[in-house]
Structures are given as structure tokens and as C-alpha cells.
Amino acid sequence: MKYALLLLAAACANSLRAPPPIESLAAAPSAAAEDLMKQADAAWENRKEQAARAEDLYLQAARAQPANAAAWSGAIRAKAFLLGREKDSSKRGALASTAVAAGQTCQTQAKAPACDYWLAAALGLQARERSATAHDALPHMVELLKRAQQSEPALDNGGPARLLAILLLRAPGWPLGPGDPEAALTEAQAAVKTAPAYAPNQLALGEALRKNGQDFRAAYAEALRLAEMASDPDAADWAGDARKALH
């Protein structure tokens, strides 16, 4: 164990750095912030074809109105979507690092619970792309998600509790990390209580139940049912995850 800790310490890198100027994160606004947000939201609804456009428009809106937490949040969400479909590792790394920078800028400019939540999500993306940052990122993520959950638990359909549950399920346990399956189950249950009709919350609950040795099939079955009824562009992915877990 001591050897593993030494290796982890040697590989550790800072997950947070001073963010660059807004001008380097976003193009100059091509319209008023309100109009840019409308265009960005419309592009996001068609994200399988227009995610990059949504990202650019959200960033333009953020530059036009730096205190607009929804603009920064939308940009990070779009970056996460693009990263999940990008095969080039250098481009994935750039998306992750700029997502973190956007989250930090959101915190300083907007000071909203959404900034904490999406910065935590961005740190998770960066940790996946640059594993050396994971050890430093994990405690930051836990703190940010707990703060967002306390301030606005309904954010992103119970997102703070849902993401915290997933983090606690998949992170290494003490002393290497904050992993805690029992605490994860409590958080997953909180997410379901906040938004029971949101399929990803049921997926998180199913994963937590399984990790704790409890019957998980009902949660995954409910996730599948909800996903098949949903009109969200990501619903097919949710349904696929549920089917995989059930079979």
C-alpha cells in the first residue's frame, strides 16, 4: 500500500490552474447574449449534428455576458458531449482542459451553484483524459458537488447527487480516494427522490444497488422504461446502458 501511495504521489498533477482570459476561451459575440442563448439552445436540441455549433454559441453568449451561468454551463455540457465522441486524444484533452477553464471562469464571474456543478463535471473529464490530475481532482469534485447539492439539488435533474454517487462508486476508496459504495447509494437515492422520472438517476441507483450487493434489476428496468419514453436525444444511449446492465 505504501508503494502504491508513493507512485500515486509521484504521478500527481494539479487539476486546477489559473484560467486564461475570456477572449481566449470564446469568439467575439456575433449577436446579443439573449439571441445567442436562443440559438445555442436550439443547436443543443439537435446536438448529434450541431454540438460544436452549440458550444461556440454558448461561449459567445458567455463572453457577451460573463455573469450568465447558463451560458458557461451550456458550453461545458457541449464540450462533454463532443469529447465523448472524439477519437483524437489531443482534441479530447483540449476539450477537457477548456471545460475546466470555463468552469473556473463561471465561478469567478457568475458565482452560481451551476458553476460548481459543471466545474466538477469538467474536472472529471480532465481526470479521464489526464489521469495524473485525478488524485488532485477528486476532493475538489466532492466539495463542489456537495456545495451544489446543498444550494440547488434539482439542478440538472438531481445532477449534483447523481454525479456524486457515480464518483463515489467509481473512485478508489480510502486512502487512495473518496470511493464509498454505501455513501454512493445514499446519493443515488437522493437523486431519484429529486427527479424520479429522469432515466440517468435510475441508472445511477441501479449501479449503486449492484455495488452494494442489493437487488438492482428494478432500478435498471425503470431506467429502461423511462428512456424508451423520453424524447431526449441521449435517450437511446440511456436505454442501451440499461439493457446492458439487465442482460
Short mmCIF file of C-alpha atoms in Angstrom, two decimals:
data_model
loop_
_atom_site.label_atom_id
_atom_site.label_comp_id
_atom_site.label_asym_id
_atom_site.label_seq_id
_atom_site.Cartn_x
_atom_site.Cartn_y
_atom_site.Cartn_z
CA MET A 1 0.00 0.00 0.00
CA LYS A 2 2.81 2.41 0.86
CA TYR A 3 4.42 1.75 -2.55
CA ALA A 4 1.12 2.47 -4.30
CA LEU A 5 0.79 5.74 -2.41
CA LEU A 6 4.29 6.77 -3.41
CA LEU A 7 3.54 6.02 -7.05
CA LEU A 8 0.31 7.98 -6.87
CA ALA A 9 2.05 10.97 -5.31
CA ALA A 10 4.76 10.88 -7.96
CA ALA A 11 2.18 10.88 -10.73
CA CYS A 12 0.00 13.59 -9.21
CA ALA A 13 -0.57 16.82 -11.14
CA ASN A 14 -2.61 19.88 -10.28
CA SER A 15 -6.13 19.72 -11.68
CA LEU A 16 -6.77 23.48 -11.40
CA ARG A 17 -4.73 26.28 -12.87
CA ALA A 18 -5.38 29.98 -13.39
CA PRO A 19 -7.90 30.15 -16.27
CA PRO A 20 -6.95 32.10 -19.40
CA PRO A 21 -8.70 35.35 -20.37
CA ILE A 22 -12.28 35.02 -21.59
CA GLU A 23 -11.14 36.21 -25.02
CA SER A 24 -9.05 33.08 -25.45
CA LEU A 25 -11.96 30.80 -24.48
CA ALA A 26 -14.69 32.30 -26.67
CA ALA A 27 -15.05 34.00 -30.02
CA ALA A 28 -16.28 37.58 -30.18
CA PRO A 29 -20.09 37.67 -29.82
CA SER A 30 -21.93 37.79 -33.13
CA ALA A 31 -25.21 38.93 -31.53
CA ALA A 32 -26.71 39.94 -28.21
CA ALA A 33 -26.35 37.42 -25.39
CA GLU A 34 -30.08 36.64 -25.30
CA ASP A 35 -30.17 35.86 -29.03
CA LEU A 36 -27.01 33.76 -28.78
CA MET A 37 -28.55 31.71 -25.97
CA LYS A 38 -31.67 31.03 -28.03
CA GLN A 39 -29.55 29.89 -30.97
CA ALA A 40 -27.34 27.80 -28.69
CA ASP A 41 -30.31 26.08 -27.04
CA ALA A 42 -31.77 25.27 -30.46
CA ALA A 43 -28.45 23.81 -31.63
CA TRP A 44 -28.17 21.78 -28.43
CA GLU A 45 -31.57 20.21 -29.04
CA ASN A 46 -30.10 18.92 -32.30
CA ARG A 47 -26.74 18.14 -30.72
CA LYS A 48 -25.95 14.99 -32.63
CA GLU A 49 -25.41 17.24 -35.66
CA GLN A 50 -24.82 20.65 -34.07
CA ALA A 51 -22.97 20.13 -30.77
CA ALA A 52 -19.92 22.10 -31.96
CA ARG A 53 -22.17 24.97 -33.02
CA ALA A 54 -23.91 24.88 -29.64
CA GLU A 55 -20.55 25.00 -27.85
CA ASP A 56 -19.43 28.02 -29.88
CA LEU A 57 -22.71 29.90 -29.39
CA TYR A 58 -22.79 29.25 -25.64
CA LEU A 59 -19.22 30.52 -25.34
CA GLN A 60 -20.06 33.62 -27.36
CA ALA A 61 -23.02 34.26 -25.04
CA ALA A 62 -20.73 33.81 -22.03
CA ARG A 63 -18.26 36.31 -23.42
CA ALA A 64 -21.08 38.77 -24.11
CA GLN A 65 -22.48 38.27 -20.60
CA PRO A 66 -19.80 36.77 -18.30
CA ALA A 67 -22.17 36.52 -15.33
CA ASN A 68 -24.51 34.21 -17.30
CA ALA A 69 -24.04 30.84 -15.58
CA ALA A 70 -26.35 29.13 -18.07
CA ALA A 71 -24.06 30.09 -20.93
CA TRP A 72 -20.95 28.67 -19.23
CA SER A 73 -22.90 25.57 -18.19
CA GLY A 74 -24.13 25.01 -21.72
CA ALA A 75 -20.63 25.33 -23.11
CA ILE A 76 -19.22 22.75 -20.68
CA ARG A 77 -22.12 20.39 -21.36
CA ALA A 78 -21.50 20.68 -25.10
CA LYS A 79 -17.77 20.09 -24.62
CA ALA A 80 -18.54 16.93 -22.66
CA PHE A 81 -20.79 15.69 -25.46
CA LEU A 82 -18.14 16.41 -28.09
CA LEU A 83 -15.41 14.79 -26.01
CA GLY A 84 -17.42 11.59 -25.72
CA ARG A 85 -17.49 11.27 -29.49
CA GLU A 86 -13.98 12.48 -30.31
CA LYS A 87 -11.36 9.89 -31.27
CA ASP A 88 -8.34 12.21 -31.38
CA SER A 89 -6.71 12.18 -27.93
CA SER A 90 -5.21 15.66 -28.31
CA LYS A 91 -8.60 17.12 -29.19
CA ARG A 92 -10.20 15.32 -26.25
CA GLY A 93 -7.54 16.75 -23.95
CA ALA A 94 -8.15 20.26 -25.28
CA LEU A 95 -11.90 19.93 -24.77
CA ALA A 96 -11.38 18.74 -21.20
CA SER A 97 -8.91 21.48 -20.26
CA THR A 98 -11.02 24.25 -21.77
CA ALA A 99 -14.07 22.83 -19.98
CA VAL A 100 -12.22 23.21 -16.68
CA ALA A 101 -11.20 26.76 -17.61
CA ALA A 102 -14.82 27.58 -18.49
CA GLY A 103 -15.98 26.18 -15.16
CA GLN A 104 -13.45 28.24 -13.23
CA THR A 105 -14.39 31.38 -15.14
CA CYS A 106 -18.04 30.66 -14.42
CA GLN A 107 -17.21 30.51 -10.73
CA THR A 108 -15.43 33.85 -10.70
CA GLN A 109 -17.90 35.66 -12.96
CA ALA A 110 -21.30 34.14 -12.15
CA LYS A 111 -20.83 32.62 -8.65
CA ALA A 112 -23.77 30.21 -9.07
CA PRO A 113 -24.37 26.59 -7.97
CA ALA A 114 -24.36 25.60 -11.65
CA CYS A 115 -20.75 26.74 -11.86
CA ASP A 116 -19.74 24.38 -9.03
CA TYR A 117 -21.64 21.50 -10.62
CA TRP A 118 -20.27 21.90 -14.12
CA LEU A 119 -16.73 22.58 -12.90
CA ALA A 120 -16.92 19.26 -11.05
CA ALA A 121 -18.08 17.58 -14.25
CA ALA A 122 -15.25 19.23 -16.18
CA LEU A 123 -12.67 18.07 -13.63
CA GLY A 124 -13.97 14.54 -14.12
CA LEU A 125 -13.49 14.84 -17.87
CA GLN A 126 -9.96 16.15 -17.39
CA ALA A 127 -9.11 13.36 -14.95
CA ARG A 128 -10.21 10.80 -17.51
CA GLU A 129 -8.02 12.35 -20.20
CA ARG A 130 -5.07 13.21 -17.92
CA SER A 131 -5.00 10.55 -15.23
CA ALA A 132 -2.21 12.37 -13.38
CA THR A 133 -4.75 15.04 -12.37
CA ALA A 134 -7.25 12.56 -10.90
CA HIS A 135 -5.84 12.39 -7.37
CA ASP A 136 -5.92 16.17 -7.04
CA ALA A 137 -9.30 16.50 -8.79
CA LEU A 138 -11.32 14.04 -6.69
CA PRO A 139 -11.51 16.02 -3.43
CA HIS A 140 -12.30 19.18 -5.39
CA MET A 141 -15.13 17.36 -7.16
CA VAL A 142 -16.61 16.05 -3.92
CA GLU A 143 -16.54 19.52 -2.35
CA LEU A 144 -18.05 21.19 -5.42
CA LEU A 145 -20.83 18.64 -5.78
CA LYS A 146 -21.78 18.76 -2.11
CA ARG A 147 -21.91 22.54 -2.29
CA ALA A 148 -24.06 22.48 -5.42
CA GLN A 149 -26.35 19.87 -3.91
CA GLN A 150 -26.84 21.93 -0.78
CA SER A 151 -27.62 25.08 -2.78
CA GLU A 152 -29.61 23.69 -5.71
CA PRO A 153 -30.32 19.93 -5.51
CA ALA A 154 -32.71 19.99 -8.50
CA LEU A 155 -30.00 21.28 -10.83
CA ASP A 156 -29.75 19.15 -13.98
CA ASN A 157 -32.48 16.79 -12.74
CA GLY A 158 -30.75 15.94 -9.47
CA GLY A 159 -27.33 16.19 -11.10
CA PRO A 160 -25.23 17.04 -8.02
CA ALA A 161 -26.35 13.91 -6.13
CA ARG A 162 -26.25 11.76 -9.27
CA LEU A 163 -22.70 12.78 -10.23
CA LEU A 164 -21.52 12.48 -6.63
CA ALA A 165 -22.97 8.95 -6.48
CA ILE A 166 -21.14 7.96 -9.65
CA LEU A 167 -17.90 9.49 -8.36
CA LEU A 168 -18.15 7.62 -5.04
CA LEU A 169 -18.90 4.38 -6.88
CA ARG A 170 -16.02 4.56 -9.33
CA ALA A 171 -13.27 6.35 -7.42
CA PRO A 172 -10.77 4.31 -5.41
CA GLY A 173 -11.52 4.02 -1.71
CA TRP A 174 -9.52 5.34 1.22
CA PRO A 175 -6.61 6.08 1.40
CA LEU A 176 -6.25 6.50 -2.37
CA GLY A 177 -9.53 8.28 -2.95
CA PRO A 178 -13.05 9.10 -1.73
CA GLY A 179 -14.72 5.95 -3.07
CA ASP A 180 -17.55 4.78 -0.80
CA PRO A 181 -20.29 2.49 -2.19
CA GLU A 182 -22.59 2.95 0.82
CA ALA A 183 -22.42 6.74 0.63
CA ALA A 184 -22.91 6.44 -3.13
CA LEU A 185 -26.17 4.58 -2.61
CA THR A 186 -27.45 7.37 -0.36
CA GLU A 187 -26.60 9.95 -3.03
CA ALA A 188 -28.19 7.90 -5.81
CA GLN A 189 -31.35 7.57 -3.76
CA ALA A 190 -31.34 11.34 -3.23
CA ALA A 191 -31.06 11.91 -6.99
CA VAL A 192 -34.01 9.59 -7.63
CA LYS A 193 -36.04 11.33 -4.94
CA THR A 194 -35.33 14.68 -6.60
CA ALA A 195 -36.14 13.56 -10.16
CA PRO A 196 -37.57 10.02 -10.23
CA ALA A 197 -38.63 10.24 -13.89
CA TYR A 198 -35.11 11.01 -15.15
CA ALA A 199 -33.57 7.81 -16.51
CA PRO A 200 -29.90 8.59 -15.63
CA ASN A 201 -30.87 8.82 -11.94
CA GLN A 202 -32.31 5.31 -12.11
CA LEU A 203 -29.15 4.12 -13.87
CA ALA A 204 -27.04 5.55 -11.06
CA LEU A 205 -29.29 3.91 -8.49
CA GLY A 206 -29.01 0.55 -10.26
CA GLU A 207 -25.22 0.79 -10.28
CA ALA A 208 -25.16 1.72 -6.58
CA LEU A 209 -27.50 -1.11 -5.61
CA ARG A 210 -25.43 -3.63 -7.52
CA LYS A 211 -22.20 -2.35 -5.96
CA ASN A 212 -23.77 -2.79 -2.52
CA GLY A 213 -24.92 -6.35 -3.23
CA GLN A 214 -28.62 -5.44 -3.39
CA ASP A 215 -31.28 -6.19 -5.97
CA PHE A 216 -30.68 -3.74 -8.81
CA ARG A 217 -32.91 -5.05 -11.60
CA ALA A 218 -35.96 -2.92 -10.74
CA ALA A 219 -33.92 0.28 -10.98
CA TYR A 220 -32.46 -0.67 -14.34
CA ALA A 221 -35.86 -1.78 -15.61
CA GLU A 222 -37.30 1.59 -14.60
CA ALA A 223 -34.40 3.35 -16.31
CA LEU A 224 -35.15 1.42 -19.49
CA ARG A 225 -38.85 2.23 -19.31
CA LEU A 226 -38.17 5.92 -18.80
CA ALA A 227 -35.53 6.03 -21.53
CA GLU A 228 -37.85 4.41 -24.06
CA MET A 229 -40.48 7.06 -23.28
CA ALA A 230 -38.07 10.03 -23.33
CA SER A 231 -37.69 12.41 -26.26
CA ASP A 232 -34.15 13.42 -25.23
CA PRO A 233 -31.50 12.89 -27.95
CA ASP A 234 -29.49 10.85 -25.42
CA ALA A 235 -32.38 8.53 -24.58
CA ALA A 236 -31.14 5.76 -26.87
CA ASP A 237 -27.82 5.72 -25.01
CA TRP A 238 -29.60 5.52 -21.65
CA ALA A 239 -31.72 2.64 -22.90
CA GLY A 240 -28.61 0.85 -24.16
CA ASP A 241 -26.91 1.18 -20.78
CA ALA A 242 -30.00 -0.18 -19.02
CA ARG A 243 -30.31 -3.16 -21.37
CA LYS A 244 -26.62 -3.97 -20.96
CA ALA A 245 -26.96 -3.93 -17.18
CA LEU A 246 -30.07 -6.13 -17.28
CA HIS A 247 -28.65 -8.70 -19.67
#
